[in-house]
Amino acid sequence: MTKNLVVVESPAKAKTINKILGRNYKVAASYGHVRDLPKSKLGVDEENDFAPHYVTLRDKSKVIKSLREAAKKSDAVYLAADPDREGESICFHVRELLHKEADTFHRVTFNEITAPAVKRAFEHAGDLNISKVEAQQARRILDRLVGYKLSPLLWRKVGRGLSAGRVQSVALKLIVEREREIQGFNVEEYWKITAKLLGEQEPAFEALANRRSGKKFSIDNENDATSAVEYLRGQDFIVKNVAVKPRKRNAPPPFITSTLQQDAFRRLGFPVAKTMRVAQKLYEGINLGSEGQVALITYMRTDSTRIADEAKDAAAKLIDKRFGEKFVQKQAVKRKAAKGAQDAHEAIRPNYIERVPDSLEGLLDRDQFRLYELIWKRFIASQMAPAQFEGTTVDIEAGEFEFRATGSRLLFDGYLAVLGLNKEDADSLLPPLEEGQTLKVQDLTPSQHFTQPPARYSEAGLVKELESRGIGRPSTYSTIISTIINREYVDRENKRLKPTDLGIVVTDLLIENFHDLMDYEYTARLEEVLDRIEEGNES
């Protein structure tokens, strides 16, 4: 028995780690969870402190047999699943099924699959984190109990085969409530008046009416808008005030799970499930030809924007080399953690800062390349100096009306050198203007507008809303959305989430019969309890 057995979740991860550890280790995959509560019955002893009854998953018999045979030939077994509750649970159940002495097992965790991180983890191997296992078990039991209480109601009232879940049902409630806001929205008409003005120098510029007789400008019909324009044609437009202020915009933080999901949806059009699927491959490792299997990003399920010092130093050197010393961030930006953040892992970043996206073109498929590029650019930008602008605001009097024009000028692009300019960042310069100056009116234009109802949630918007309410955790958002879509409670329509008639009926029934379970704050409090269990502060 000379080899050590290492158990991970997936073959791709096994291949990457095997390359790092070498011939004295055999790395094998469990292919995810190996045990779970039974599908055909509750599997929880409600009379005996809610003890779970686990069964080996039917399709994992061969996997378990293979792992047992490998374990018999090994001096030690290293459990190296992902460093979260699910990973800890996988390790626990693998240990339970391998029938080896307790001191044979060692737990190793790492946030990045690089040679230094993996070797360091093996040098400091420890024990299973039972608090994490208990937190995952508590979540699983809770979800099973809730599902078994809710689903029979749906069978009786709606139809067989329907099911409900603790967090998924609350997410569905958000979507249904937004739909009712849209249906009940009262459209209101309003008008804007735009003046095109010219000073002593070009260019001409536009200003919007924003006050009238000292109050906020408000017109809701065409007759009043026309009358206002007629009145303004007889007035002098005089510069009342010119304010020029410098302003700076700090770089955005590196990605956490939720912000990666949101940005990938907005910029790449990726559904949340696709983002996590592609990110998982980048984390576990991809074949880079002559280099073999290489992991490219850190662990992608995290709620922390924290960055390791060595990664900061590497980013600073690259920024200095590519852009110049003045682009390096001199002082870290203090950021408020998201509600319920556990801060267990680093932010999502490239494992190797020097692997610029262009160097991987042709080695990654299109989706992998685009997501890697998004992560790389966001991380590098997060370590760069703020962008600096000069903003100008001009207030203009015209009789009883007041107009306002705004302009801006980019003085130093800072992190925008990597992320690029948005439309609002582009220079919108105003000509030189002085207080008391009379302007020439080139045009006065009234325009009709209507108030708009709130938009349906996109997948990115729903993730943001769930996170802001403390509902769910980074590892659950993708599953939540996939579940309510697969159950046909929600349709995707123009990249937005629209509840189906079935989804609305299910939500109403659940609210009527299980008010507490459908309450947002109650659900968030349960998440906090699960977090305390993981931290060992509650049992």
Coordinates of C-alpha atoms in Angstrom, one line a residue:
M1 CA 0.0 0.0 0.0
T2 CA 2.0 2.9 -1.3
K3 CA -0.5 5.2 -2.8
N4 CA -2.7 7.7 -1.1
L5 CA -6.3 8.0 -2.3
V6 CA -7.7 11.5 -3.0
V7 CA -11.5 11.8 -3.5
V8 CA -13.0 14.8 -5.4
E9 CA -16.3 15.4 -7.0
S10 CA -15.6 15.4 -10.7
P11 CA -13.3 13.7 -13.2
A12 CA -12.1 17.1 -14.5
K13 CA -11.0 18.2 -11.0
A14 CA -9.4 14.8 -10.5
K15 CA -7.4 15.1 -13.6
T16 CA -6.1 18.6 -12.7
I17 CA -5.2 17.6 -9.1
N18 CA -3.6 14.4 -10.2
K19 CA -1.2 16.4 -12.4
I20 CA -0.2 18.5 -9.4
L21 CA 0.2 15.6 -6.9
G22 CA 2.1 13.1 -9.0
R23 CA 2.4 9.3 -8.8
N24 CA 2.1 8.7 -5.1
Y25 CA -1.5 9.8 -5.2
K26 CA -4.5 8.2 -6.9
V27 CA -7.2 10.8 -7.5
A28 CA -10.7 9.5 -8.0
A29 CA -14.1 11.2 -8.5
S30 CA -17.3 10.6 -6.5
Y31 CA -19.3 12.2 -9.3
G32 CA -21.1 14.4 -6.8
H33 CA -23.1 13.2 -3.9
V34 CA -23.1 9.5 -3.1
R35 CA -25.9 9.4 -0.5
D36 CA -29.2 11.3 0.0
L37 CA -32.6 11.0 1.6
P38 CA -34.8 8.5 -0.2
K39 CA -37.0 9.7 -3.0
S40 CA -40.0 7.5 -2.3
K41 CA -40.5 8.5 1.4
L42 CA -39.8 11.2 3.9
G43 CA -36.6 9.7 5.2
V44 CA -36.7 11.8 8.3
D45 CA -37.7 10.4 11.7
E46 CA -39.9 13.1 13.2
E47 CA -40.3 11.1 16.4
N48 CA -36.5 10.7 16.9
D49 CA -35.1 14.2 16.9
F50 CA -35.6 14.4 13.1
A51 CA -32.8 11.9 12.4
P52 CA -32.2 11.4 8.7
H53 CA -32.2 8.1 7.0
Y54 CA -29.7 8.2 4.1
V55 CA -29.5 5.7 1.2
T56 CA -26.8 5.2 -1.3
L57 CA -27.8 6.7 -4.6
R58 CA -28.8 4.0 -7.1
D59 CA -26.4 5.2 -9.9
K60 CA -23.4 5.4 -7.5
S61 CA -23.0 1.7 -6.6
K62 CA -20.2 1.2 -9.1
V63 CA -18.5 4.4 -8.0
I64 CA -18.6 3.4 -4.3
K65 CA -17.3 -0.1 -5.1
S66 CA -14.4 1.4 -7.1
L67 CA -13.6 3.9 -4.3
R68 CA -13.7 1.1 -1.6
E69 CA -11.2 -1.0 -3.7
A70 CA -8.9 1.9 -4.0
A71 CA -9.2 2.8 -0.3
K72 CA -8.2 -0.8 0.7
K73 CA -4.9 -0.4 -1.3
S74 CA -4.2 3.1 0.2
D75 CA -2.4 4.2 3.4
A76 CA -4.5 7.3 3.7
V77 CA -7.6 8.8 2.2
Y78 CA -7.7 12.5 1.5
L79 CA -11.2 14.0 1.1
A80 CA -10.8 17.0 -1.3
A81 CA -14.3 18.0 -2.4
D82 CA -15.2 21.7 -2.7
P83 CA -14.8 24.0 0.4
D84 CA -18.4 24.6 1.1
R85 CA -21.3 22.8 2.8
E86 CA -22.1 20.6 -0.1
G87 CA -18.5 19.6 -0.5
E88 CA -18.2 18.9 3.2
S89 CA -21.3 16.7 3.1
I90 CA -19.9 14.8 0.1
C91 CA -16.7 14.1 2.1
F92 CA -18.7 13.0 5.1
H93 CA -20.8 10.5 3.2
V94 CA -17.8 9.1 1.2
R95 CA -16.1 8.6 4.6
E96 CA -19.1 6.8 5.9
L97 CA -19.2 4.4 3.0
L98 CA -15.5 3.5 2.6
H99 CA -15.3 1.4 5.8
K100 CA -11.8 2.5 6.8
E101 CA -10.4 3.4 10.2
A102 CA -11.2 7.0 11.3
D103 CA -7.6 8.1 11.5
T104 CA -7.1 7.1 7.8
F105 CA -9.1 10.0 6.6
H106 CA -7.9 13.6 6.1
R107 CA -9.8 16.7 4.9
V108 CA -8.1 19.1 2.5
T109 CA -9.5 22.3 1.3
F110 CA -8.3 24.9 -1.2
N111 CA -9.9 27.9 -3.0
E112 CA -7.8 27.5 -6.1
I113 CA -6.4 24.5 -7.9
T114 CA -2.8 25.6 -8.3
A115 CA 0.3 23.7 -7.3
P116 CA 1.2 25.9 -4.3
A117 CA -2.4 26.0 -3.0
V118 CA -3.0 22.2 -3.3
K119 CA 0.4 21.2 -1.9
R120 CA -0.1 23.7 1.0
A121 CA -3.5 22.1 1.7
F122 CA -2.1 18.6 1.8
E123 CA 0.7 19.8 4.2
H124 CA -2.0 21.1 6.5
A125 CA -4.6 18.4 6.1
G126 CA -7.2 18.3 8.9
D127 CA -10.5 16.8 9.9
L128 CA -14.0 17.1 8.5
N129 CA -15.8 20.2 9.6
I130 CA -18.8 18.6 11.2
S131 CA -20.5 21.9 11.8
K132 CA -20.6 22.4 8.0
V133 CA -21.9 18.9 7.5
E134 CA -24.7 19.6 10.1
A135 CA -25.6 22.8 8.4
Q136 CA -26.0 21.1 5.0
Q137 CA -27.9 18.3 6.7
A138 CA -30.2 20.7 8.5
R139 CA -30.9 22.5 5.2
R140 CA -31.6 19.2 3.5
I141 CA -33.9 17.9 6.3
L142 CA -35.7 21.3 6.5
D143 CA -36.2 21.4 2.7
R144 CA -37.5 17.8 2.8
L145 CA -39.9 18.5 5.6
V146 CA -41.2 21.6 4.0
G147 CA -41.6 19.9 0.6
Y148 CA -43.5 17.0 2.1
K149 CA -45.8 19.3 3.9
L150 CA -46.4 21.7 1.0
S151 CA -46.6 19.2 -2.0
P152 CA -49.7 17.2 -0.8
L153 CA -51.7 20.4 -0.7
L154 CA -50.9 21.1 -4.3
W155 CA -51.8 17.5 -5.2
R156 CA -55.2 17.9 -3.6
K157 CA -55.9 21.4 -4.9
V158 CA -54.2 21.5 -8.3
G159 CA -52.8 18.2 -9.6
R160 CA -50.6 15.2 -8.9
G161 CA -46.9 15.5 -9.5
L162 CA -46.6 19.1 -8.4
S163 CA -44.0 20.0 -5.8
A164 CA -43.0 23.0 -3.7
G165 CA -39.7 23.9 -1.9
R166 CA -38.8 26.2 0.9
V167 CA -36.7 28.8 -0.9
Q168 CA -37.9 28.2 -4.5
S169 CA -41.5 28.9 -3.5
V170 CA -40.4 32.3 -1.9
A171 CA -38.5 33.1 -5.1
L172 CA -41.6 32.3 -7.1
K173 CA -43.6 34.6 -4.8
L174 CA -41.3 37.5 -5.7
I175 CA -41.9 36.9 -9.4
V176 CA -45.7 36.6 -9.0
E177 CA -45.9 39.8 -6.9
R178 CA -43.9 41.7 -9.5
E179 CA -46.3 40.5 -12.2
R180 CA -49.2 41.8 -10.2
E181 CA -47.5 45.2 -9.7
I182 CA -47.2 45.3 -13.5
Q183 CA -50.8 44.4 -14.1
G184 CA -52.1 46.9 -11.5
F185 CA -49.8 49.7 -12.7
N186 CA -51.6 53.0 -13.6
V187 CA -49.9 54.6 -16.6
E188 CA -49.5 58.4 -16.2
E189 CA -48.7 60.9 -18.9
Y190 CA -46.0 63.5 -18.4
W191 CA -44.2 66.0 -20.7
K192 CA -40.6 67.2 -20.9
I193 CA -39.4 70.5 -22.4
T194 CA -35.9 70.6 -23.9
A195 CA -34.2 73.8 -24.9
K196 CA -31.3 73.7 -27.4
L197 CA -29.1 76.7 -26.5
L198 CA -26.0 78.4 -27.8
G199 CA -23.5 80.5 -25.9
E200 CA -20.8 82.7 -27.3
Q201 CA -18.9 79.6 -28.4
E202 CA -19.8 76.3 -30.0
P203 CA -21.1 73.7 -29.4
A204 CA -24.8 74.2 -28.9
F205 CA -26.1 72.1 -26.0
E206 CA -29.4 70.9 -24.5
A207 CA -31.0 71.8 -21.2
L208 CA -34.1 70.3 -19.6
A209 CA -36.8 72.3 -17.7
N210 CA -36.6 71.1 -14.1
R211 CA -38.3 73.8 -12.0
R212 CA -41.2 76.2 -12.3
S213 CA -41.9 79.0 -9.8
G214 CA -39.5 77.4 -7.4
K215 CA -41.2 74.0 -7.5
K216 CA -40.4 70.8 -9.4
F217 CA -41.4 71.0 -13.0
S218 CA -44.5 68.9 -13.8
I219 CA -46.8 69.0 -16.8
D220 CA -49.1 66.1 -17.6
N221 CA -50.9 67.2 -20.9
E222 CA -50.2 68.6 -24.3
N223 CA -52.1 71.9 -23.9
D224 CA -50.1 72.9 -20.8
A225 CA -46.9 71.8 -22.6
T226 CA -47.7 73.9 -25.6
S227 CA -48.6 76.9 -23.5
A228 CA -45.3 76.6 -21.6
V229 CA -43.4 76.6 -24.8
E230 CA -45.2 79.7 -26.1
Y231 CA -44.4 81.4 -22.8
L232 CA -40.7 80.5 -23.0
R233 CA -40.4 81.8 -26.6
G234 CA -40.8 85.3 -25.1
Q235 CA -38.2 84.8 -22.3
D236 CA -34.5 85.5 -22.1
F237 CA -32.4 82.4 -21.2
I238 CA -29.8 83.6 -18.7
V239 CA -27.1 81.6 -17.0
K240 CA -27.9 81.6 -13.3
N241 CA -25.1 79.4 -11.9
V242 CA -22.1 77.3 -13.2
A243 CA -20.7 74.6 -10.9
V244 CA -17.6 72.7 -11.8
K245 CA -16.7 69.8 -9.5
P246 CA -14.1 67.1 -9.7
R247 CA -15.4 63.6 -8.9
K248 CA -14.0 60.2 -8.8
R249 CA -15.4 56.7 -9.3
N250 CA -13.8 53.8 -7.5
A251 CA -13.2 50.5 -9.3
P252 CA -15.9 47.9 -8.8
P253 CA -15.0 45.0 -6.4
P254 CA -13.9 41.6 -7.8
F255 CA -16.8 39.2 -8.5
I256 CA -18.6 37.2 -5.9
T257 CA -21.1 34.5 -7.1
S258 CA -24.1 36.8 -7.4
T259 CA -22.3 39.7 -9.2
L260 CA -20.7 37.2 -11.6
Q261 CA -24.1 35.8 -12.4
Q262 CA -25.6 39.3 -12.9
D263 CA -22.7 40.6 -15.0
A264 CA -22.6 37.5 -17.2
F265 CA -26.3 37.8 -17.8
R266 CA -26.1 41.5 -18.7
R267 CA -22.9 41.4 -20.8
L268 CA -22.8 37.9 -22.2
G269 CA -26.5 36.9 -22.1
F270 CA -25.7 33.8 -20.0
P271 CA -28.5 32.3 -17.9
V272 CA -27.5 31.8 -14.3
A273 CA -27.2 28.0 -14.6
K274 CA -24.9 28.4 -17.7
T275 CA -22.6 30.9 -15.9
M276 CA -22.1 28.4 -13.0
R277 CA -21.6 25.5 -15.4
V278 CA -18.9 27.3 -17.4
A279 CA -17.3 28.7 -14.2
Q280 CA -17.1 25.2 -12.7
K281 CA -15.1 24.1 -15.7
L282 CA -12.7 27.0 -15.4
Y283 CA -12.3 26.3 -11.7
E284 CA -11.8 22.5 -12.1
G285 CA -9.4 22.7 -15.0
I286 CA -9.3 22.7 -18.8
N287 CA -6.9 20.9 -21.2
L288 CA -4.5 23.6 -22.5
G289 CA -2.8 21.4 -25.0
S290 CA 0.9 20.9 -24.2
E291 CA 0.3 22.2 -20.7
G292 CA -2.3 19.6 -19.9
Q293 CA -5.1 20.2 -17.5
V294 CA -5.0 23.7 -15.9
A295 CA -7.4 25.3 -13.5
L296 CA -7.9 29.0 -14.4
I297 CA -10.0 30.6 -11.7
T298 CA -10.5 30.4 -7.9
Y299 CA -13.6 28.8 -6.3
M300 CA -16.7 30.3 -7.8
R301 CA -19.2 30.0 -4.9
T302 CA -18.4 32.8 -2.6
D303 CA -19.9 35.9 -1.0
S304 CA -16.6 37.6 -0.1
T305 CA -14.7 40.3 -2.0
R306 CA -11.6 39.5 0.0
I307 CA -8.4 38.9 -2.0
A308 CA -5.1 37.2 -1.0
D309 CA -2.1 39.5 -0.6
E310 CA -0.1 37.5 -3.1
A311 CA -2.8 38.0 -5.7
K312 CA -3.0 41.8 -5.0
D313 CA 0.8 42.0 -5.4
A314 CA 0.8 40.1 -8.7
A315 CA -2.0 42.3 -10.0
A316 CA -0.1 45.5 -9.0
K317 CA 3.0 44.3 -10.9
L318 CA 1.0 43.5 -14.0
I319 CA -0.9 46.9 -13.9
D320 CA 2.3 48.8 -13.4
K321 CA 3.9 47.0 -16.4
R322 CA 1.0 47.3 -18.8
F323 CA -0.5 50.7 -17.8
G324 CA 2.0 52.5 -15.6
E325 CA 2.5 53.1 -11.9
K326 CA -0.3 55.8 -11.6
F327 CA -2.9 53.2 -12.6
V328 CA -2.1 51.0 -9.5
Q329 CA -4.6 51.3 -6.7
K330 CA -2.9 53.1 -3.8
Q331 CA -5.5 52.5 -1.1
A332 CA -7.9 49.6 -0.9
V333 CA -11.6 50.6 -1.1
K334 CA -13.6 49.7 2.0
R335 CA -16.7 47.8 1.0
K336 CA -19.8 46.8 2.9
A337 CA -20.4 43.0 2.9
A338 CA -23.7 41.7 1.4
K339 CA -26.4 40.8 3.9
G340 CA -25.7 37.4 5.4
A341 CA -22.2 37.1 3.9
Q342 CA -20.1 34.4 5.4
D343 CA -16.7 35.6 4.1
A344 CA -15.5 32.0 3.9
H345 CA -13.6 32.2 0.6
E346 CA -11.8 34.7 -1.5
A347 CA -13.5 36.6 -4.3
I348 CA -13.5 35.0 -7.8
R349 CA -10.3 35.8 -9.6
P350 CA -7.8 34.3 -12.1
N351 CA -5.4 31.8 -10.6
Y352 CA -2.6 33.1 -12.7
I353 CA -2.8 36.9 -13.2
E354 CA -0.3 36.8 -16.0
R355 CA -2.6 34.6 -18.1
V356 CA -4.2 37.5 -20.0
P357 CA -7.3 36.4 -22.0
D358 CA -5.6 36.8 -25.4
S359 CA -3.1 34.1 -24.4
L360 CA -6.0 31.6 -24.1
E361 CA -7.7 32.3 -27.3
G362 CA -8.1 29.1 -29.3
L363 CA -7.5 27.0 -26.2
L364 CA -10.9 27.7 -24.6
D365 CA -14.3 27.4 -26.3
R366 CA -16.2 30.6 -26.9
D367 CA -18.2 30.6 -23.7
Q368 CA -15.2 29.7 -21.5
F369 CA -13.1 32.4 -23.1
R370 CA -15.8 35.1 -22.7
L371 CA -16.4 34.2 -19.0
Y372 CA -12.7 34.0 -18.2
E373 CA -12.2 37.4 -19.9
L374 CA -15.0 38.9 -17.8
I375 CA -13.5 37.5 -14.6
W376 CA -9.9 38.6 -15.5
K377 CA -10.8 42.1 -16.5
R378 CA -13.0 42.6 -13.4
F379 CA -10.3 41.4 -11.1
I380 CA -7.6 43.5 -12.7
A381 CA -9.9 46.6 -12.7
S382 CA -10.7 46.0 -9.0
Q383 CA -7.0 46.6 -8.2
M384 CA -6.7 49.8 -10.3
A385 CA -6.9 53.5 -9.4
P386 CA -10.2 55.3 -9.5
A387 CA -11.4 57.0 -12.7
Q388 CA -11.5 60.8 -12.4
F389 CA -14.0 63.1 -14.0
E390 CA -14.8 66.8 -14.1
G391 CA -18.5 67.4 -13.8
T392 CA -20.3 70.6 -14.8
T393 CA -23.8 71.7 -13.9
V394 CA -25.4 74.8 -15.4
D395 CA -28.6 76.3 -14.1
I396 CA -30.4 78.6 -16.5
E397 CA -33.3 81.0 -15.8
A398 CA -36.1 81.7 -18.3
G399 CA -38.8 83.7 -16.7
E400 CA -40.6 81.6 -14.1
F401 CA -38.8 78.4 -15.4
E402 CA -35.4 77.0 -14.6
F403 CA -33.5 74.7 -16.9
R404 CA -30.5 72.5 -16.1
A405 CA -27.7 71.3 -18.3
T406 CA -25.0 68.8 -17.2
G407 CA -21.7 67.8 -18.8
S408 CA -18.7 65.8 -17.9
R409 CA -15.2 65.2 -18.9
L410 CA -13.0 62.2 -18.2
L411 CA -9.7 63.4 -16.8
F412 CA -8.1 60.1 -16.0
D413 CA -9.5 56.7 -17.0
G414 CA -8.0 54.6 -14.2
Y415 CA -9.7 51.2 -14.0
L416 CA -11.8 52.2 -17.1
A417 CA -8.6 51.5 -19.1
V418 CA -9.5 47.8 -18.6
L419 CA -13.3 47.8 -18.3
G420 CA -13.9 50.4 -21.0
L421 CA -16.1 53.5 -21.1
N422 CA -19.9 53.3 -20.7
K423 CA -22.1 55.7 -22.6
E424 CA -22.4 57.8 -19.5
D425 CA -18.6 58.0 -19.2
A426 CA -18.0 59.5 -22.7
D427 CA -17.3 63.2 -22.7
S428 CA -20.4 65.4 -22.9
L429 CA -18.7 68.8 -22.9
L430 CA -20.5 72.1 -22.4
P431 CA -19.0 75.2 -23.9
P432 CA -17.5 77.9 -21.7
L433 CA -20.3 79.7 -19.9
E434 CA -20.5 82.5 -17.3
E435 CA -23.0 83.5 -14.8
G436 CA -25.3 86.3 -16.1
Q437 CA -24.6 85.3 -19.7
T438 CA -27.6 85.4 -22.1
L439 CA -28.0 82.4 -24.3
K440 CA -29.4 82.1 -27.8
V441 CA -32.4 79.8 -28.1
Q442 CA -32.1 77.5 -31.2
D443 CA -35.1 75.3 -30.4
L444 CA -37.7 74.5 -27.8
T445 CA -39.1 71.0 -27.9
P446 CA -42.0 69.6 -25.9
S447 CA -42.0 65.7 -25.7
Q448 CA -44.6 63.3 -24.4
H449 CA -43.7 60.5 -22.1
F450 CA -45.5 57.9 -20.0
T451 CA -44.6 56.3 -16.7
Q452 CA -43.5 52.7 -17.0
P453 CA -44.4 49.8 -14.8
P454 CA -41.6 47.9 -13.0
A455 CA -39.9 45.4 -15.3
R456 CA -40.2 41.7 -14.8
Y457 CA -37.2 40.2 -13.1
S458 CA -34.4 39.0 -15.2
E459 CA -32.4 36.1 -13.8
A460 CA -29.7 38.6 -12.8
G461 CA -32.4 40.8 -11.2
L462 CA -33.9 38.0 -9.2
V463 CA -30.5 36.9 -7.9
K464 CA -29.8 40.5 -6.8
E465 CA -33.2 40.7 -5.0
L466 CA -32.7 37.4 -3.3
E467 CA -29.3 38.4 -2.1
S468 CA -30.5 41.8 -0.8
R469 CA -33.2 40.1 1.2
G470 CA -30.8 37.5 2.6
I471 CA -32.7 34.6 1.0
G472 CA -30.6 31.7 -0.3
R473 CA -26.8 31.6 -0.5
P474 CA -24.3 31.7 -3.4
S475 CA -24.5 28.0 -4.1
T476 CA -28.3 28.0 -4.3
Y477 CA -29.2 30.7 -6.7
S478 CA -28.7 28.7 -9.8
T479 CA -30.7 25.8 -8.5
I480 CA -33.6 28.0 -7.3
I481 CA -34.0 29.5 -10.8
S482 CA -33.6 26.2 -12.6
T483 CA -36.2 24.5 -10.3
I484 CA -39.0 27.0 -10.8
I485 CA -38.5 27.0 -14.6
N486 CA -38.3 23.2 -14.8
R487 CA -41.5 22.9 -12.8
E488 CA -43.2 25.2 -15.3
Y489 CA -44.1 27.7 -12.7
V490 CA -42.1 30.4 -14.6
D491 CA -41.4 31.0 -18.3
R492 CA -38.6 32.9 -19.8
E493 CA -40.0 35.7 -22.0
N494 CA -37.6 38.1 -23.7
K495 CA -35.0 37.2 -21.1
R496 CA -37.4 38.0 -18.3
L497 CA -39.1 35.7 -15.8
K498 CA -42.9 35.6 -16.2
P499 CA -45.0 33.4 -13.9
T500 CA -47.3 30.9 -15.6
D501 CA -50.9 30.5 -14.6
L502 CA -49.8 27.4 -12.7
G503 CA -47.1 29.3 -10.9
I504 CA -49.7 32.0 -9.8
V505 CA -52.2 29.3 -8.6
V506 CA -49.4 27.5 -6.6
T507 CA -48.2 30.7 -5.0
D508 CA -51.6 31.8 -3.9
L509 CA -52.4 28.4 -2.4
L510 CA -49.1 28.4 -0.5
I511 CA -49.5 31.9 0.8
E512 CA -53.1 31.1 2.0
N513 CA -52.1 27.9 3.8
F514 CA -48.4 28.4 4.8
H515 CA -48.1 32.1 5.5
D516 CA -44.9 31.8 7.7
L517 CA -43.1 29.6 5.2
M518 CA -43.8 32.0 2.4
D519 CA -42.7 35.1 4.4
Y520 CA -39.5 36.7 3.2
E521 CA -38.1 37.6 6.6
Y522 CA -38.9 34.2 8.0
T523 CA -37.0 32.5 5.2
A524 CA -34.0 34.9 5.7
R525 CA -34.0 34.1 9.4
L526 CA -33.8 30.4 8.6
E527 CA -30.7 31.1 6.5
E528 CA -29.1 32.9 9.4
V529 CA -29.8 29.9 11.6
L530 CA -28.2 27.6 9.1
D531 CA -25.1 29.9 9.0
R532 CA -24.9 29.8 12.8
I533 CA -25.0 26.0 12.7
E534 CA -22.1 26.0 10.2
E535 CA -20.1 28.3 12.4
G536 CA -20.7 26.0 15.4
N537 CA -22.8 28.5 17.3
E538 CA -26.1 26.6 17.1
S539 CA -27.0 23.0 17.1

